[in-house]
Amino acid sequence: MIIDVRNLYKDYYSGELVVPVLKDVTFSVEEGEYLAIMGPSGSGKSTLMNILGLLDQPTAGEYLLAGEYTSGLSDKQLAAMRNEKIGFVFQRFHLLPSDTALQNVMLPLTYAGIPAKQRKQLAIEALEKVGLADRLDFKPNQLSGGQQQRVAIARAIVTNPTILFADEPTGSLDSENGEQIMELFQMLNEEGVTIVMITHEREIACRAKRLLYIHDGRISQTEGGAADE
Ligand code: ADP
Ligand code: MG
Protein backbone atom coordinates (compact mmCIF):
# COMPACT_ATOMS: atom_id res chain seq x y z
CA MET A 1 0.00 0.00 0.00
CA ILE A 2 1.50 3.31 -1.04
CA ILE A 3 -1.18 5.56 0.46
CA ASP A 4 -3.10 4.70 3.60
CA VAL A 5 -5.43 7.40 4.88
CA ARG A 6 -7.38 6.69 8.06
CA ASN A 7 -10.15 8.83 9.55
CA LEU A 8 -8.68 12.05 8.27
CA TYR A 9 -10.18 15.39 9.30
CA LYS A 10 -9.23 18.90 8.28
CA ASP A 11 -10.69 22.02 9.84
CA TYR A 12 -9.85 25.55 8.84
CA TYR A 13 -10.17 28.37 11.33
CA SER A 14 -11.58 31.68 10.29
CA GLY A 15 -11.45 33.90 13.37
CA GLU A 16 -13.65 32.20 15.98
CA LEU A 17 -15.29 30.08 13.34
CA VAL A 18 -14.29 26.45 12.74
CA VAL A 19 -14.79 25.36 9.13
CA PRO A 20 -14.76 21.56 8.82
CA VAL A 21 -13.56 20.65 5.32
CA LEU A 22 -12.47 16.98 5.39
CA LYS A 23 -14.68 14.66 7.43
CA ASP A 24 -13.57 11.16 8.34
CA VAL A 25 -11.81 10.41 5.06
CA THR A 26 -10.55 6.82 4.80
CA PHE A 27 -9.12 5.14 1.70
CA SER A 28 -5.99 3.49 0.41
CA VAL A 29 -4.05 3.28 -2.84
CA GLU A 30 -1.88 0.39 -4.00
CA GLU A 31 1.40 0.94 -5.80
CA GLY A 32 0.86 1.21 -9.56
CA GLU A 33 -2.76 2.34 -9.35
CA TYR A 34 -4.26 5.21 -11.33
CA LEU A 35 -6.92 6.77 -9.15
CA ALA A 36 -9.14 9.77 -9.76
CA ILE A 37 -10.97 11.60 -7.01
CA MET A 38 -13.88 13.53 -8.40
CA GLY A 39 -16.05 16.11 -6.72
CA PRO A 40 -17.61 19.53 -7.21
CA SER A 41 -15.89 22.82 -6.51
CA GLY A 42 -15.50 23.42 -2.77
CA SER A 43 -15.83 19.73 -1.84
CA GLY A 44 -12.31 19.61 -0.35
CA LYS A 45 -10.29 18.19 -3.25
CA SER A 46 -7.35 20.58 -3.09
CA THR A 47 -7.34 20.40 0.70
CA LEU A 48 -7.04 16.61 0.47
CA MET A 49 -4.42 16.77 -2.26
CA ASN A 50 -2.25 19.18 -0.29
CA ILE A 51 -2.30 16.80 2.66
CA LEU A 52 -1.51 13.78 0.46
CA GLY A 53 1.34 15.74 -1.12
CA LEU A 54 2.72 16.64 2.32
CA LEU A 55 2.14 20.33 1.70
CA ASP A 56 -0.31 20.56 4.60
CA GLN A 57 -1.16 18.57 7.75
CA PRO A 58 -4.52 17.11 8.76
CA THR A 59 -6.32 18.27 11.92
CA ALA A 60 -6.86 14.65 12.95
CA GLY A 61 -6.39 11.15 11.59
CA GLU A 62 -3.49 9.22 10.13
CA TYR A 63 -1.74 9.39 6.80
CA LEU A 64 0.85 6.74 5.99
CA LEU A 65 2.92 7.22 2.84
CA ALA A 66 4.81 4.12 1.67
CA GLY A 67 4.20 2.60 5.10
CA GLU A 68 5.55 5.55 7.05
CA TYR A 69 3.49 7.67 9.44
CA THR A 70 3.67 11.28 8.29
CA SER A 71 2.41 12.90 11.49
CA GLY A 72 5.17 14.10 13.76
CA LEU A 73 7.73 14.46 10.97
CA SER A 74 9.71 17.70 10.96
CA ASP A 75 9.47 20.12 8.03
CA LYS A 76 12.87 18.90 6.92
CA GLN A 77 11.82 15.26 7.00
CA LEU A 78 8.61 16.09 5.13
CA ALA A 79 10.57 17.96 2.46
CA ALA A 80 12.94 15.02 2.07
CA MET A 81 10.05 12.58 1.75
CA ARG A 82 8.35 14.85 -0.77
CA ASN A 83 11.49 15.12 -2.83
CA GLU A 84 12.14 11.40 -2.80
CA LYS A 85 8.67 9.99 -3.39
CA ILE A 86 6.31 12.64 -4.76
CA GLY A 87 5.74 14.54 -7.97
CA PHE A 88 3.09 17.26 -8.00
CA VAL A 89 1.22 18.78 -10.93
CA PHE A 90 -0.99 21.83 -10.34
CA GLN A 91 -3.81 23.36 -12.35
CA ARG A 92 -1.85 26.55 -13.00
CA PHE A 93 1.52 24.91 -13.70
CA HIS A 94 3.48 26.85 -11.01
CA LEU A 95 6.57 27.26 -13.18
CA LEU A 96 9.20 29.88 -12.36
CA PRO A 97 8.57 32.60 -14.97
CA SER A 98 12.17 33.79 -15.31
CA ASP A 99 13.61 30.28 -15.73
CA THR A 100 13.74 28.27 -18.95
CA ALA A 101 11.95 24.94 -19.33
CA LEU A 102 15.26 23.19 -18.71
CA GLN A 103 16.01 25.22 -15.56
CA ASN A 104 12.50 24.63 -14.21
CA VAL A 105 12.88 20.87 -14.65
CA MET A 106 16.39 20.83 -13.15
CA LEU A 107 15.23 22.55 -9.95
CA PRO A 108 14.01 19.49 -7.97
CA LEU A 109 17.27 17.72 -8.79
CA THR A 110 19.16 20.60 -7.18
CA TYR A 111 17.14 20.04 -4.00
CA ALA A 112 17.90 16.33 -4.28
CA GLY A 113 21.64 17.06 -4.38
CA ILE A 114 22.28 15.62 -7.85
CA PRO A 115 25.52 16.90 -9.47
CA ALA A 116 25.07 19.67 -12.09
CA LYS A 117 26.06 17.68 -15.15
CA GLN A 118 23.73 14.82 -14.32
CA ARG A 119 20.94 17.30 -13.54
CA LYS A 120 21.05 18.65 -17.05
CA GLN A 121 21.05 15.19 -18.63
CA LEU A 122 18.12 13.97 -16.52
CA ALA A 123 16.14 17.16 -17.18
CA ILE A 124 16.67 16.83 -20.93
CA GLU A 125 15.48 13.22 -20.79
CA ALA A 126 12.34 14.23 -18.86
CA LEU A 127 11.57 17.00 -21.37
CA GLU A 128 12.10 14.55 -24.25
CA LYS A 129 9.63 12.22 -22.61
CA VAL A 130 6.90 14.88 -22.59
CA GLY A 131 7.70 15.84 -26.19
CA LEU A 132 9.49 19.13 -25.55
CA ALA A 133 13.06 18.35 -26.60
CA ASP A 134 12.89 21.33 -28.96
CA ARG A 135 11.79 23.81 -26.27
CA LEU A 136 14.56 23.47 -23.66
CA ASP A 137 15.49 27.15 -23.63
CA PHE A 138 11.98 28.59 -23.82
CA LYS A 139 10.59 30.49 -20.85
CA PRO A 140 7.03 29.81 -19.65
CA ASN A 141 5.58 32.90 -21.39
CA GLN A 142 7.01 31.62 -24.69
CA LEU A 143 5.09 28.35 -24.33
CA SER A 144 1.41 27.48 -24.76
CA GLY A 145 -0.62 26.37 -21.73
CA GLY A 146 -0.39 22.74 -22.80
CA GLN A 147 3.38 23.01 -23.23
CA GLN A 148 3.73 24.68 -19.83
CA GLN A 149 1.81 21.84 -18.22
CA ARG A 150 4.10 19.35 -19.97
CA VAL A 151 7.11 21.18 -18.54
CA ALA A 152 5.45 20.92 -15.12
CA ILE A 153 4.99 17.17 -15.66
CA ALA A 154 8.65 16.81 -16.68
CA ARG A 155 9.57 18.63 -13.46
CA ALA A 156 7.31 16.29 -11.48
CA ILE A 157 8.81 13.10 -12.95
CA VAL A 158 12.46 14.08 -13.22
CA THR A 159 13.21 12.78 -9.73
CA ASN A 160 11.62 9.44 -10.63
CA PRO A 161 8.88 9.66 -7.97
CA THR A 162 6.83 6.70 -6.79
CA ILE A 163 3.65 8.70 -6.92
CA LEU A 164 2.34 11.56 -8.99
CA PHE A 165 -0.36 13.84 -7.58
CA ALA A 166 -2.28 16.05 -9.96
CA ASP A 167 -4.75 18.75 -8.87
CA GLU A 168 -7.06 19.57 -11.81
CA PRO A 169 -4.18 19.10 -14.28
CA THR A 170 -6.32 19.92 -17.31
CA GLY A 171 -8.38 22.64 -15.61
CA SER A 172 -6.62 25.49 -17.43
CA LEU A 173 -6.39 23.76 -20.82
CA ASP A 174 -8.60 23.29 -23.87
CA SER A 175 -9.77 19.76 -24.61
CA GLU A 176 -7.05 18.98 -27.17
CA ASN A 177 -4.23 19.96 -24.82
CA GLY A 178 -6.04 18.25 -21.97
CA GLU A 179 -6.11 15.07 -24.03
CA GLN A 180 -2.32 15.21 -24.51
CA ILE A 181 -1.88 15.50 -20.75
CA MET A 182 -4.17 12.50 -20.21
CA GLU A 183 -2.13 10.46 -22.71
CA LEU A 184 1.05 11.34 -20.84
CA PHE A 185 -0.46 10.24 -17.53
CA GLN A 186 -1.53 6.97 -19.09
CA MET A 187 1.99 6.36 -20.41
CA LEU A 188 3.52 7.16 -17.01
CA ASN A 189 1.09 4.83 -15.26
CA GLU A 190 1.94 2.05 -17.74
CA GLU A 191 5.59 2.62 -16.77
CA GLY A 192 4.63 1.96 -13.15
CA VAL A 193 4.07 5.41 -11.68
CA THR A 194 1.18 5.53 -9.21
CA ILE A 195 -1.14 8.41 -10.11
CA VAL A 196 -3.70 10.19 -7.95
CA MET A 197 -5.56 12.86 -9.86
CA ILE A 198 -8.36 15.12 -8.70
CA THR A 199 -10.84 16.73 -10.99
CA HIS A 200 -14.39 18.01 -11.17
CA GLU A 201 -14.76 16.77 -14.77
CA ARG A 202 -16.22 13.35 -15.40
CA GLU A 203 -14.51 12.89 -18.81
CA ILE A 204 -11.15 13.43 -17.12
CA ALA A 205 -11.96 11.26 -14.09
CA CYS A 206 -12.98 8.39 -16.37
CA ARG A 207 -9.44 8.15 -17.71
CA ALA A 208 -8.29 6.72 -14.40
CA LYS A 209 -8.61 3.03 -13.55
CA ARG A 210 -10.41 3.68 -10.27
CA LEU A 211 -12.69 6.47 -9.21
CA LEU A 212 -13.62 7.82 -5.79
CA TYR A 213 -16.08 10.58 -5.13
CA ILE A 214 -15.71 13.42 -2.68
CA HIS A 215 -18.74 15.34 -1.58
CA ASP A 216 -18.78 17.95 1.16
CA GLY A 217 -15.52 16.57 2.55
CA ARG A 218 -16.60 12.93 2.61
CA ILE A 219 -15.25 10.20 0.36
CA SER A 220 -17.48 7.53 -1.07
CA GLN A 221 -15.91 4.38 -2.43
CA THR A 222 -17.90 3.36 -5.43
CA GLU A 223 -17.66 2.45 -9.08
CA GLY A 224 -14.44 1.89 -11.02
CA GLY A 225 -13.25 4.21 -13.79
CA ALA A 226 -12.30 3.43 -17.36
CA ALA A 227 -11.38 -0.16 -16.50
CA ASP A 228 -15.04 -1.02 -15.82
CA GLU A 229 -16.57 0.73 -18.79
P1 ADP B 1 -11.93 22.12 -4.05
O1 ADP B 1 -10.50 21.96 -4.39
O2 ADP B 1 -12.70 20.84 -4.06
O3 ADP B 1 -12.63 23.16 -4.86
P2 ADP B 1 -10.90 23.19 -1.53
O4 ADP B 1 -10.21 22.06 -0.87
O5 ADP B 1 -10.07 24.20 -2.21
O6 ADP B 1 -12.03 22.61 -2.52
O7 ADP B 1 -11.81 23.93 -0.46
C1 ADP B 1 -12.76 23.25 0.33
C2 ADP B 1 -13.42 24.21 1.32
O8 ADP B 1 -12.45 24.66 2.24
C3 ADP B 1 -14.03 25.43 0.69
O9 ADP B 1 -15.24 25.70 1.32
C4 ADP B 1 -13.03 26.52 0.97
O10 ADP B 1 -13.65 27.76 1.11
C5 ADP B 1 -12.43 26.07 2.29
N1 ADP B 1 -11.01 26.49 2.41
C6 ADP B 1 -9.98 26.13 1.61
N2 ADP B 1 -8.82 26.67 2.03
C7 ADP B 1 -9.12 27.40 3.13
C8 ADP B 1 -8.35 28.21 4.03
N3 ADP B 1 -7.03 28.35 3.89
N4 ADP B 1 -9.02 28.81 5.06
C9 ADP B 1 -10.35 28.66 5.22
N5 ADP B 1 -11.12 27.90 4.42
C10 ADP B 1 -10.53 27.30 3.38
MG1 MG C 1 -9.34 22.76 -5.92
Coordinates of C-alpha atoms and ligand atoms in Angstrom, one line a residue:
M1 CA 0.0 0.0 0.0
I2 CA 1.5 3.3 -1.0
I3 CA -1.2 5.6 0.5
D4 CA -3.1 4.7 3.6
V5 CA -5.4 7.4 4.9
R6 CA -7.4 6.7 8.1
N7 CA -10.2 8.8 9.5
L8 CA -8.7 12.1 8.3
Y9 CA -10.2 15.4 9.3
K10 CA -9.2 18.9 8.3
D11 CA -10.7 22.0 9.8
Y12 CA -9.9 25.6 8.8
Y13 CA -10.2 28.4 11.3
S14 CA -11.6 31.7 10.3
G15 CA -11.4 33.9 13.4
E16 CA -13.7 32.2 16.0
L17 CA -15.3 30.1 13.3
V18 CA -14.3 26.4 12.7
V19 CA -14.8 25.4 9.1
P20 CA -14.8 21.6 8.8
V21 CA -13.6 20.6 5.3
L22 CA -12.5 17.0 5.4
K23 CA -14.7 14.7 7.4
D24 CA -13.6 11.2 8.3
V25 CA -11.8 10.4 5.1
T26 CA -10.5 6.8 4.8
F27 CA -9.1 5.1 1.7
S28 CA -6.0 3.5 0.4
V29 CA -4.1 3.3 -2.8
E30 CA -1.9 0.4 -4.0
E31 CA 1.4 0.9 -5.8
G32 CA 0.9 1.2 -9.6
E33 CA -2.8 2.3 -9.3
Y34 CA -4.3 5.2 -11.3
L35 CA -6.9 6.8 -9.1
A36 CA -9.1 9.8 -9.8
I37 CA -11.0 11.6 -7.0
M38 CA -13.9 13.5 -8.4
G39 CA -16.0 16.1 -6.7
P40 CA -17.6 19.5 -7.2
S41 CA -15.9 22.8 -6.5
G42 CA -15.5 23.4 -2.8
S43 CA -15.8 19.7 -1.8
G44 CA -12.3 19.6 -0.3
K45 CA -10.3 18.2 -3.3
S46 CA -7.3 20.6 -3.1
T47 CA -7.3 20.4 0.7
L48 CA -7.0 16.6 0.5
M49 CA -4.4 16.8 -2.3
N50 CA -2.3 19.2 -0.3
I51 CA -2.3 16.8 2.7
L52 CA -1.5 13.8 0.5
G53 CA 1.3 15.7 -1.1
L54 CA 2.7 16.6 2.3
L55 CA 2.1 20.3 1.7
D56 CA -0.3 20.6 4.6
Q57 CA -1.2 18.6 7.7
P58 CA -4.5 17.1 8.8
T59 CA -6.3 18.3 11.9
A60 CA -6.9 14.6 13.0
G61 CA -6.4 11.2 11.6
E62 CA -3.5 9.2 10.1
Y63 CA -1.7 9.4 6.8
L64 CA 0.8 6.7 6.0
L65 CA 2.9 7.2 2.8
A66 CA 4.8 4.1 1.7
G67 CA 4.2 2.6 5.1
E68 CA 5.6 5.6 7.1
Y69 CA 3.5 7.7 9.4
T70 CA 3.7 11.3 8.3
S71 CA 2.4 12.9 11.5
G72 CA 5.2 14.1 13.8
L73 CA 7.7 14.5 11.0
S74 CA 9.7 17.7 11.0
D75 CA 9.5 20.1 8.0
K76 CA 12.9 18.9 6.9
Q77 CA 11.8 15.3 7.0
L78 CA 8.6 16.1 5.1
A79 CA 10.6 18.0 2.5
A80 CA 12.9 15.0 2.1
M81 CA 10.1 12.6 1.8
R82 CA 8.3 14.9 -0.8
N83 CA 11.5 15.1 -2.8
E84 CA 12.1 11.4 -2.8
K85 CA 8.7 10.0 -3.4
I86 CA 6.3 12.6 -4.8
G87 CA 5.7 14.5 -8.0
F88 CA 3.1 17.3 -8.0
V89 CA 1.2 18.8 -10.9
F90 CA -1.0 21.8 -10.3
Q91 CA -3.8 23.4 -12.4
R92 CA -1.9 26.6 -13.0
F93 CA 1.5 24.9 -13.7
H94 CA 3.5 26.8 -11.0
L95 CA 6.6 27.3 -13.2
L96 CA 9.2 29.9 -12.4
P97 CA 8.6 32.6 -15.0
S98 CA 12.2 33.8 -15.3
D99 CA 13.6 30.3 -15.7
T100 CA 13.7 28.3 -18.9
A101 CA 11.9 24.9 -19.3
L102 CA 15.3 23.2 -18.7
Q103 CA 16.0 25.2 -15.6
N104 CA 12.5 24.6 -14.2
V105 CA 12.9 20.9 -14.7
M106 CA 16.4 20.8 -13.2
L107 CA 15.2 22.5 -10.0
P108 CA 14.0 19.5 -8.0
L109 CA 17.3 17.7 -8.8
T110 CA 19.2 20.6 -7.2
Y111 CA 17.1 20.0 -4.0
A112 CA 17.9 16.3 -4.3
G113 CA 21.6 17.1 -4.4
I114 CA 22.3 15.6 -7.9
P115 CA 25.5 16.9 -9.5
A116 CA 25.1 19.7 -12.1
K117 CA 26.1 17.7 -15.2
Q118 CA 23.7 14.8 -14.3
R119 CA 20.9 17.3 -13.5
K120 CA 21.0 18.6 -17.1
Q121 CA 21.0 15.2 -18.6
L122 CA 18.1 14.0 -16.5
A123 CA 16.1 17.2 -17.2
I124 CA 16.7 16.8 -20.9
E125 CA 15.5 13.2 -20.8
A126 CA 12.3 14.2 -18.9
L127 CA 11.6 17.0 -21.4
E128 CA 12.1 14.6 -24.3
K129 CA 9.6 12.2 -22.6
V130 CA 6.9 14.9 -22.6
G131 CA 7.7 15.8 -26.2
L132 CA 9.5 19.1 -25.5
A133 CA 13.1 18.3 -26.6
D134 CA 12.9 21.3 -29.0
R135 CA 11.8 23.8 -26.3
L136 CA 14.6 23.5 -23.7
D137 CA 15.5 27.2 -23.6
F138 CA 12.0 28.6 -23.8
K139 CA 10.6 30.5 -20.8
P140 CA 7.0 29.8 -19.7
N141 CA 5.6 32.9 -21.4
Q142 CA 7.0 31.6 -24.7
L143 CA 5.1 28.4 -24.3
S144 CA 1.4 27.5 -24.8
G145 CA -0.6 26.4 -21.7
G146 CA -0.4 22.7 -22.8
Q147 CA 3.4 23.0 -23.2
Q148 CA 3.7 24.7 -19.8
Q149 CA 1.8 21.8 -18.2
R150 CA 4.1 19.4 -20.0
V151 CA 7.1 21.2 -18.5
A152 CA 5.5 20.9 -15.1
I153 CA 5.0 17.2 -15.7
A154 CA 8.6 16.8 -16.7
R155 CA 9.6 18.6 -13.5
A156 CA 7.3 16.3 -11.5
I157 CA 8.8 13.1 -12.9
V158 CA 12.5 14.1 -13.2
T159 CA 13.2 12.8 -9.7
N160 CA 11.6 9.4 -10.6
P161 CA 8.9 9.7 -8.0
T162 CA 6.8 6.7 -6.8
I163 CA 3.6 8.7 -6.9
L164 CA 2.3 11.6 -9.0
F165 CA -0.4 13.8 -7.6
A166 CA -2.3 16.1 -10.0
D167 CA -4.8 18.7 -8.9
E168 CA -7.1 19.6 -11.8
P169 CA -4.2 19.1 -14.3
T170 CA -6.3 19.9 -17.3
G171 CA -8.4 22.6 -15.6
S172 CA -6.6 25.5 -17.4
L173 CA -6.4 23.8 -20.8
D174 CA -8.6 23.3 -23.9
S175 CA -9.8 19.8 -24.6
E176 CA -7.1 19.0 -27.2
N177 CA -4.2 20.0 -24.8
G178 CA -6.0 18.2 -22.0
E179 CA -6.1 15.1 -24.0
Q180 CA -2.3 15.2 -24.5
I181 CA -1.9 15.5 -20.8
M182 CA -4.2 12.5 -20.2
E183 CA -2.1 10.5 -22.7
L184 CA 1.0 11.3 -20.8
F185 CA -0.5 10.2 -17.5
Q186 CA -1.5 7.0 -19.1
M187 CA 2.0 6.4 -20.4
L188 CA 3.5 7.2 -17.0
N189 CA 1.1 4.8 -15.3
E190 CA 1.9 2.1 -17.7
E191 CA 5.6 2.6 -16.8
G192 CA 4.6 2.0 -13.2
V193 CA 4.1 5.4 -11.7
T194 CA 1.2 5.5 -9.2
I195 CA -1.1 8.4 -10.1
V196 CA -3.7 10.2 -8.0
M197 CA -5.6 12.9 -9.9
I198 CA -8.4 15.1 -8.7
T199 CA -10.8 16.7 -11.0
H200 CA -14.4 18.0 -11.2
E201 CA -14.8 16.8 -14.8
R202 CA -16.2 13.4 -15.4
E203 CA -14.5 12.9 -18.8
I204 CA -11.2 13.4 -17.1
A205 CA -12.0 11.3 -14.1
C206 CA -13.0 8.4 -16.4
R207 CA -9.4 8.2 -17.7
A208 CA -8.3 6.7 -14.4
K209 CA -8.6 3.0 -13.6
R210 CA -10.4 3.7 -10.3
L211 CA -12.7 6.5 -9.2
L212 CA -13.6 7.8 -5.8
Y213 CA -16.1 10.6 -5.1
I214 CA -15.7 13.4 -2.7
H215 CA -18.7 15.3 -1.6
D216 CA -18.8 18.0 1.2
G217 CA -15.5 16.6 2.6
R218 CA -16.6 12.9 2.6
I219 CA -15.3 10.2 0.4
S220 CA -17.5 7.5 -1.1
Q221 CA -15.9 4.4 -2.4
T222 CA -17.9 3.4 -5.4
E223 CA -17.7 2.5 -9.1
G224 CA -14.4 1.9 -11.0
G225 CA -13.2 4.2 -13.8
A226 CA -12.3 3.4 -17.4
A227 CA -11.4 -0.2 -16.5
D228 CA -15.0 -1.0 -15.8
E229 CA -16.6 0.7 -18.8
Ligands
ADP1 P1 -11.9 22.1 -4.0 O1 -10.5 22.0 -4.4 O2 -12.7 20.8 -4.1 O3 -12.6 23.2 -4.9 P2 -10.9 23.2 -1.5 O4 -10.2 22.1 -0.9 O5 -10.1 24.2 -2.2 O6 -12.0 22.6 -2.5 O7 -11.8 23.9 -0.5 C1 -12.8 23.3 0.3 C2 -13.4 24.2 1.3 O8 -12.4 24.7 2.2 C3 -14.0 25.4 0.7 O9 -15.2 25.7 1.3 C4 -13.0 26.5 1.0 O10 -13.7 27.8 1.1 C5 -12.4 26.1 2.3 N1 -11.0 26.5 2.4 C6 -10.0 26.1 1.6 N2 -8.8 26.7 2.0 C7 -9.1 27.4 3.1 C8 -8.4 28.2 4.0 N3 -7.0 28.3 3.9 N4 -9.0 28.8 5.1 C9 -10.3 28.7 5.2 N5 -11.1 27.9 4.4 C10 -10.5 27.3 3.4
MG2 MG -9.3 22.8 -5.9

